[in-house]
Short mmCIF file of C-alpha atoms and ligand atoms in Angstrom, two decimals:
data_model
loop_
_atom_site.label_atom_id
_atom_site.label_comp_id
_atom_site.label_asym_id
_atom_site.label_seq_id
_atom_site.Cartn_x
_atom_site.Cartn_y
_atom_site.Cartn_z
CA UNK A 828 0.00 0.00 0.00
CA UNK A 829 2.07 2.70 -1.28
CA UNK A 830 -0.26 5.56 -1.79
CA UNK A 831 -0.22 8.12 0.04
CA UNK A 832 -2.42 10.93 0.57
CA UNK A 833 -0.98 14.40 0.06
CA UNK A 834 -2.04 17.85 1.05
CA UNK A 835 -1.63 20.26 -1.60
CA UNK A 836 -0.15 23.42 -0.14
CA UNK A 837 -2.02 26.41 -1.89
CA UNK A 838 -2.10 30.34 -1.35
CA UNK A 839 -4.76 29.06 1.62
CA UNK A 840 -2.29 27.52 3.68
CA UNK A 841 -0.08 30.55 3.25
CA UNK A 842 -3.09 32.96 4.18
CA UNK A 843 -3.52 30.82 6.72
CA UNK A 844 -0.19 30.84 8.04
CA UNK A 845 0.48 34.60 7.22
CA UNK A 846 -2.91 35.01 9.81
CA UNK A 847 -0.99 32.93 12.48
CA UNK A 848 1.82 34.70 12.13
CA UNK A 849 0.03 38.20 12.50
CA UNK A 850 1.05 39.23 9.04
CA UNK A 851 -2.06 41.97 8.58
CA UNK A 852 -5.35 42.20 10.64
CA UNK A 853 -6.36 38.69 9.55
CA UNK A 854 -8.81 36.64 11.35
CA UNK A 855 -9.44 33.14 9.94
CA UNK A 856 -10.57 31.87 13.02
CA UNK A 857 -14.13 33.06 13.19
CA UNK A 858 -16.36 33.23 15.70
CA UNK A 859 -18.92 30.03 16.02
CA UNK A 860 -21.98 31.66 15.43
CA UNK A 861 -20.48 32.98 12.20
CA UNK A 862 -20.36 29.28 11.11
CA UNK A 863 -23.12 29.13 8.97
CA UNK A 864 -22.55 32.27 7.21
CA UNK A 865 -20.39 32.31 4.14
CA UNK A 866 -17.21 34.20 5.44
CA UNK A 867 -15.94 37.34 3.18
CA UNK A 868 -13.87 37.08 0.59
CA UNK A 869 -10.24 38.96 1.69
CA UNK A 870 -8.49 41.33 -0.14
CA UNK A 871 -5.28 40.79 -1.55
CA UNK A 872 -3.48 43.36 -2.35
CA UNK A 873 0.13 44.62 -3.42
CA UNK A 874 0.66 41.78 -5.85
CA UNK A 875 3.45 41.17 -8.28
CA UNK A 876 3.66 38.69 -11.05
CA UNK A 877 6.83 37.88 -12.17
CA UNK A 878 6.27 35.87 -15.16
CA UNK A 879 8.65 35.73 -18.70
CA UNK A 880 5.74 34.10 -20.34
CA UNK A 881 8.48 31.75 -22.53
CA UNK A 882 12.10 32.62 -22.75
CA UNK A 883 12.25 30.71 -25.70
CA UNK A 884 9.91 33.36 -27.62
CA UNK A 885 11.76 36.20 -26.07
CA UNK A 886 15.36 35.02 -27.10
CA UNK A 887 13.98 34.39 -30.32
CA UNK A 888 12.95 37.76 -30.91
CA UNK A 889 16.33 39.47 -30.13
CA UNK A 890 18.16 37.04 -32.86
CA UNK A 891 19.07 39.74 -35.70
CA UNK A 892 17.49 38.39 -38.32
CA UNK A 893 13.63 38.40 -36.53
CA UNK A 894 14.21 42.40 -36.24
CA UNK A 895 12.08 42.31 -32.67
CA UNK A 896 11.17 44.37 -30.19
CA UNK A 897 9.89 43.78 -26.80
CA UNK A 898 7.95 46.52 -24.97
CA UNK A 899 6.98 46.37 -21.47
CA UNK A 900 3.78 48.62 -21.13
CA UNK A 901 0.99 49.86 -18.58
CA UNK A 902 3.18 49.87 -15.69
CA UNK A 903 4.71 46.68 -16.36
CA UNK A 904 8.46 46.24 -16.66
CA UNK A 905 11.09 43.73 -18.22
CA UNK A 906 14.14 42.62 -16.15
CA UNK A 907 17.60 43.70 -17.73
CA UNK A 908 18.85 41.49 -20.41
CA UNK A 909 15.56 40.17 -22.27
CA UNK A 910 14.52 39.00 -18.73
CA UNK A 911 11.43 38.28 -17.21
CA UNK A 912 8.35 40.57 -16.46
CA UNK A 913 7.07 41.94 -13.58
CA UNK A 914 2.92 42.53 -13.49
CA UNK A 915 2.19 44.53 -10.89
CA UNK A 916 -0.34 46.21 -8.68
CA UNK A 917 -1.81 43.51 -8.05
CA UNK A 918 -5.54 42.86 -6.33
CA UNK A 919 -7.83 40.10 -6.18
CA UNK A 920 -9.23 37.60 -3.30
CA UNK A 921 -8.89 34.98 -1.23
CA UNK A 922 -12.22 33.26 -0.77
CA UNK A 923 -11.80 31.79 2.56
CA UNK A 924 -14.13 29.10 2.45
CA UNK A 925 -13.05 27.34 -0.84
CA UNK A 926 -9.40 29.04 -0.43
CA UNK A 927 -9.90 29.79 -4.29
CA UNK A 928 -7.40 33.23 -5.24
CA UNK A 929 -7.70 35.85 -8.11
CA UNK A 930 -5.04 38.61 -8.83
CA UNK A 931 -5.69 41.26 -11.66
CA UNK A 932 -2.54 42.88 -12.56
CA UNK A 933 -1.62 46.03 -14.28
CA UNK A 934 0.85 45.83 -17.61
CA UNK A 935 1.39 44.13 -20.71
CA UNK A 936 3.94 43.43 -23.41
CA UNK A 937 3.93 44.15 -26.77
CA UNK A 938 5.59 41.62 -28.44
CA UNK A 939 6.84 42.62 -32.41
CA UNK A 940 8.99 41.20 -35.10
CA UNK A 941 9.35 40.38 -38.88
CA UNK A 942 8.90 44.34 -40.02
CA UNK A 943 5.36 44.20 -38.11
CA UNK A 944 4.33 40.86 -39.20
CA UNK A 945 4.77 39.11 -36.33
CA UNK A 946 2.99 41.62 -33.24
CA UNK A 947 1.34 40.00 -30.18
CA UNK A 948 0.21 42.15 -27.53
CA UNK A 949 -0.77 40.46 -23.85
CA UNK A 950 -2.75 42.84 -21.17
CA UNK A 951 -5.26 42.22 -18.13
CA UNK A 952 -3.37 39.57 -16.97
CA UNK A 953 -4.91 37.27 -14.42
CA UNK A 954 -4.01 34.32 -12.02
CA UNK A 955 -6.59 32.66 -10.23
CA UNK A 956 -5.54 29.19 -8.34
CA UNK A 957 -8.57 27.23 -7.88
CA UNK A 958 -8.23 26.16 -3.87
CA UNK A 959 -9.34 22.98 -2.12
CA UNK A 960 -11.34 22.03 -6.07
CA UNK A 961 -7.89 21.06 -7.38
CA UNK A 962 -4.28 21.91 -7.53
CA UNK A 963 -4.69 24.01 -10.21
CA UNK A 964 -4.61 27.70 -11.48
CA UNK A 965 -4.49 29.57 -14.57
CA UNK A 966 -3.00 32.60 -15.96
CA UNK A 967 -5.99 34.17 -18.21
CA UNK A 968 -5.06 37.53 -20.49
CA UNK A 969 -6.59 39.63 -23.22
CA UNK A 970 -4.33 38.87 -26.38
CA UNK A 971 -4.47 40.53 -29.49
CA UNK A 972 -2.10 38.45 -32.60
CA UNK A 973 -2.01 39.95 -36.08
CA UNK A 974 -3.01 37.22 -38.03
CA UNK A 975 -1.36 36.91 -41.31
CA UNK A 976 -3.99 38.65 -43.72
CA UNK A 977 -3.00 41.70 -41.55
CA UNK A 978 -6.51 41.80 -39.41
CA UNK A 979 -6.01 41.53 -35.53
CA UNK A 980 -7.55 38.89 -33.57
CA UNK A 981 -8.77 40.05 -30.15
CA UNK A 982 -9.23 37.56 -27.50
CA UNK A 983 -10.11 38.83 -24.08
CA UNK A 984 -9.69 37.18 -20.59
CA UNK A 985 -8.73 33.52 -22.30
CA UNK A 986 -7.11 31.33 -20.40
CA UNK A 987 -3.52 31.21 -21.60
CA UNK A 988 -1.49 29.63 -19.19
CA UNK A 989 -2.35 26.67 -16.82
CA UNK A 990 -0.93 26.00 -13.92
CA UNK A 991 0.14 23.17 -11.35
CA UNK A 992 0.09 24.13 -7.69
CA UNK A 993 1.25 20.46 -6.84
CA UNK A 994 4.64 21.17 -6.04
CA UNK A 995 4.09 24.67 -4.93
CA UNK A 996 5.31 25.94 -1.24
CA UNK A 997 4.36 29.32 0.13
CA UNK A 998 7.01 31.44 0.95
CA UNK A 999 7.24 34.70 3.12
CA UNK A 1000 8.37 38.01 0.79
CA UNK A 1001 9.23 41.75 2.52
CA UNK A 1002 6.42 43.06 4.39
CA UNK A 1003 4.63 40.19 4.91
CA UNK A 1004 4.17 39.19 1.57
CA UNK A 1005 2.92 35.68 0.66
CA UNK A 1006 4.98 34.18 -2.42
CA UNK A 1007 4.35 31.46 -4.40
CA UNK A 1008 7.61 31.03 -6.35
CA UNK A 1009 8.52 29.04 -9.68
CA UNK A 1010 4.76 28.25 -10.27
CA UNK A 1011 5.14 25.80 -13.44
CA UNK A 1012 2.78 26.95 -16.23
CA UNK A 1013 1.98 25.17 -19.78
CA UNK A 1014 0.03 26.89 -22.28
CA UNK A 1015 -3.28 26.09 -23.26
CA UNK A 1016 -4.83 25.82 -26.30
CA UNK A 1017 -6.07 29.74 -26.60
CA UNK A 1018 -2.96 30.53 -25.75
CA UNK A 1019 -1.47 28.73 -28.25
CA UNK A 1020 -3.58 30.14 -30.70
CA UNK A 1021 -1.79 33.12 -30.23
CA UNK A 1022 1.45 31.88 -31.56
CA UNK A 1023 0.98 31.48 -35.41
CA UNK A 1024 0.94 27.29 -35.00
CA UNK A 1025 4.38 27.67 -33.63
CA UNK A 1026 3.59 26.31 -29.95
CA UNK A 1027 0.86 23.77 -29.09
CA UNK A 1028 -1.25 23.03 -26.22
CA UNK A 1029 0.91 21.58 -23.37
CA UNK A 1030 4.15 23.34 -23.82
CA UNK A 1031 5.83 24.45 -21.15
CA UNK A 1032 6.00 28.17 -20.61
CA UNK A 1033 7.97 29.98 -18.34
CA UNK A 1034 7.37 29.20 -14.23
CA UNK A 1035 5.61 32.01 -12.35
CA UNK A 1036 6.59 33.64 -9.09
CA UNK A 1037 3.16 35.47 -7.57
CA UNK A 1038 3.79 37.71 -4.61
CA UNK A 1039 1.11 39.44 -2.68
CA UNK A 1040 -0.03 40.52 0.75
CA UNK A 1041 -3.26 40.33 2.64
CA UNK A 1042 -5.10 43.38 2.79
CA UNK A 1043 -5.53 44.57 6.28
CA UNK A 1044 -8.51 46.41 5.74
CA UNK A 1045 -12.04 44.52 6.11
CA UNK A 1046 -13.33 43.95 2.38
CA UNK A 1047 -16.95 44.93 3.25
CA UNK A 1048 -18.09 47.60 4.73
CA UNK A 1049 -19.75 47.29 8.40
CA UNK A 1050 -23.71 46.20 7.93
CA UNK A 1051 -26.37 47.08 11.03
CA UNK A 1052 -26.60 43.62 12.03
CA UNK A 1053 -30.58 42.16 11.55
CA UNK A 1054 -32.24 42.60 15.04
CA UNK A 1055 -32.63 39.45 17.35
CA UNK A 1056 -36.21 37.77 17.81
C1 LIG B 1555 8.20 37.03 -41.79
C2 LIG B 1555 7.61 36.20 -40.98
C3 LIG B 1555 8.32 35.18 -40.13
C4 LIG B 1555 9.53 34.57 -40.29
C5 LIG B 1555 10.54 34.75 -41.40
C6 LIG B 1555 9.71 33.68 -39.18
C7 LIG B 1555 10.80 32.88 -38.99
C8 LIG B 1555 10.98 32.03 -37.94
C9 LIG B 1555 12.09 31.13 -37.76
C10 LIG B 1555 13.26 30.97 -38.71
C11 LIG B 1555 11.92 30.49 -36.60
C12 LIG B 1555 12.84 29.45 -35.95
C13 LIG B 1555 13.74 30.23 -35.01
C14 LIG B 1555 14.64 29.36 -34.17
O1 LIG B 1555 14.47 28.15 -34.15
O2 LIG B 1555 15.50 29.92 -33.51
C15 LIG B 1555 10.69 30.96 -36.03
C16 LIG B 1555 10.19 30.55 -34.81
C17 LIG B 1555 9.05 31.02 -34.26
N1 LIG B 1555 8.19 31.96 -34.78
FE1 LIG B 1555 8.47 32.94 -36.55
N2 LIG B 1555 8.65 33.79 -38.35
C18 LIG B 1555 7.77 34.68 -38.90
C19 LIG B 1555 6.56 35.10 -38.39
C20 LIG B 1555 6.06 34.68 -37.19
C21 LIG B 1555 4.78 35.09 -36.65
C22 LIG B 1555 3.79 35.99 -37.38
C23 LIG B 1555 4.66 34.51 -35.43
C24 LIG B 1555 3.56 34.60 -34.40
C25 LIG B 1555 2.47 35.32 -34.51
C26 LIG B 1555 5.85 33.74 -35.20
C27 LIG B 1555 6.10 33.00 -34.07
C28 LIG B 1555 7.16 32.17 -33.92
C29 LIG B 1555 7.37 31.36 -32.75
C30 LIG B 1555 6.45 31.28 -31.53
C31 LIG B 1555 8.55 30.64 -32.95
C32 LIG B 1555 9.20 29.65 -31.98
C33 LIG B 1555 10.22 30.40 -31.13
C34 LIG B 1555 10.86 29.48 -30.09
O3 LIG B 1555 10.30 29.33 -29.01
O4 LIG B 1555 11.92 28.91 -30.40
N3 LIG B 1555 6.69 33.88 -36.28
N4 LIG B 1555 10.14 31.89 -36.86
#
């Protein structure tokens, strides 16, 4: 009987132990007669996505004869040397009954070669990890490709990246920060589609780090509570 049972460690458990550790005002532990009652989503706030989509693509497009250009844009940046990029100002929730996350990030890239043929542009980008459902997540996007009759193909929020928690261990950044480093991501097949044919569904893409903090602030504002019969 070799099979053993094991506990995905997901953004929840680092919530969790971010609360324990009094990183923010967070309460997990709610009172009893709250039981019943759906708890609030939390804010998460602060975020960074550090993310190079797929270094293969990027090295590709600073050979000479592919005349690229990579822009960082909308607040986004690129590390030095056709590095990675950084999403950032990041918010979203953690759903503290199913543990489920979402981060919205600010920033795109603008991805151009072959004398404008080749120009890919990916903004609103997304990472949800889907909690105690499954050890799973997913980088989604709005992605625009020229296709190659010169029209542009707009896809918005598709799900371009999917990820596997599995392996995945919570970290503690600066601050209190919660980070979920080397996240490995494939892409799907809308993603794909974005490529020309060049990449299929299932290729690896580059691992992504996600930072972010828990918001100290309550998420909803303060209700009269109904009166007592
Ligand atoms: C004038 C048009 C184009 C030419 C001459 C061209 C040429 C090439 C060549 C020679 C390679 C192989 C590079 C290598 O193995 O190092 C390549 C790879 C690739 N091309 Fe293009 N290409 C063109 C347009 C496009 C367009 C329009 C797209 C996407 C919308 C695209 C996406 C890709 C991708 C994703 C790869 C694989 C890069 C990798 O990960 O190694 N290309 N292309």
């Amino acid at each position: 009987m070799a099979t053993r049972m094991r506990r995905p460690v997901t953004l929840a458990a680092a919530v969790t132990t971010a609360a324990a550790l009094g990183a923010g005002a967070l309460t997990l532990a709610l009172p009893a007669a709250a039981a019943d009652t759906p708890a609030p989503p939390m804010s998460l706030v602060d975020g960074t996505l550090d993310w190079g989509i797929k270094q293969s693509f990027r090295s590709y497009l600073a050979q000479p004869f592919a005349k690229g250009r990579i822009t960082a844009e909308g607040g986004a940046t690129q590390a030095a040397g056709n590095g990675v990029f950084t999403f950032v100002d990041g918010t979203g929730t953690y759903d503290t009954t199913s543990h489920a996350t979402a981060t919205a990030f600010k920033g795109g890239v603008h991805f151009e070669a072959h004398e404008g043929v080749l120009d890919i542009r990916v903004s609103d980008v997304r990472l949800k990890t889907a909690g105690s459902a499954a050890p799973t997540g997913e980088i989604t996007a709005d992605v625009v490709t020229k296709e190659k009759d010169g029209s542009f193909t707009t896809r918005d929020d598709v799900s371009f990246a999917a990820l596997d928690m599995t392996g995945v261990r919570p970290g503690r950044g600066a601050d209190g920060a919660m980070v979920f480093k080397d996240i490995p991501a494939e892409l799907t097949k809308d993603g794909a589609a974005a490529f020309a044919g060049f990449y299929k569904e299932g290729d690896a893409l580059d691992a992504a780090t996600l930072t972010v903090k828990a918001d100290a602030r309550p998420t909803t504002p303060p209700t009269t509570p109904p009166p007592t019969t």
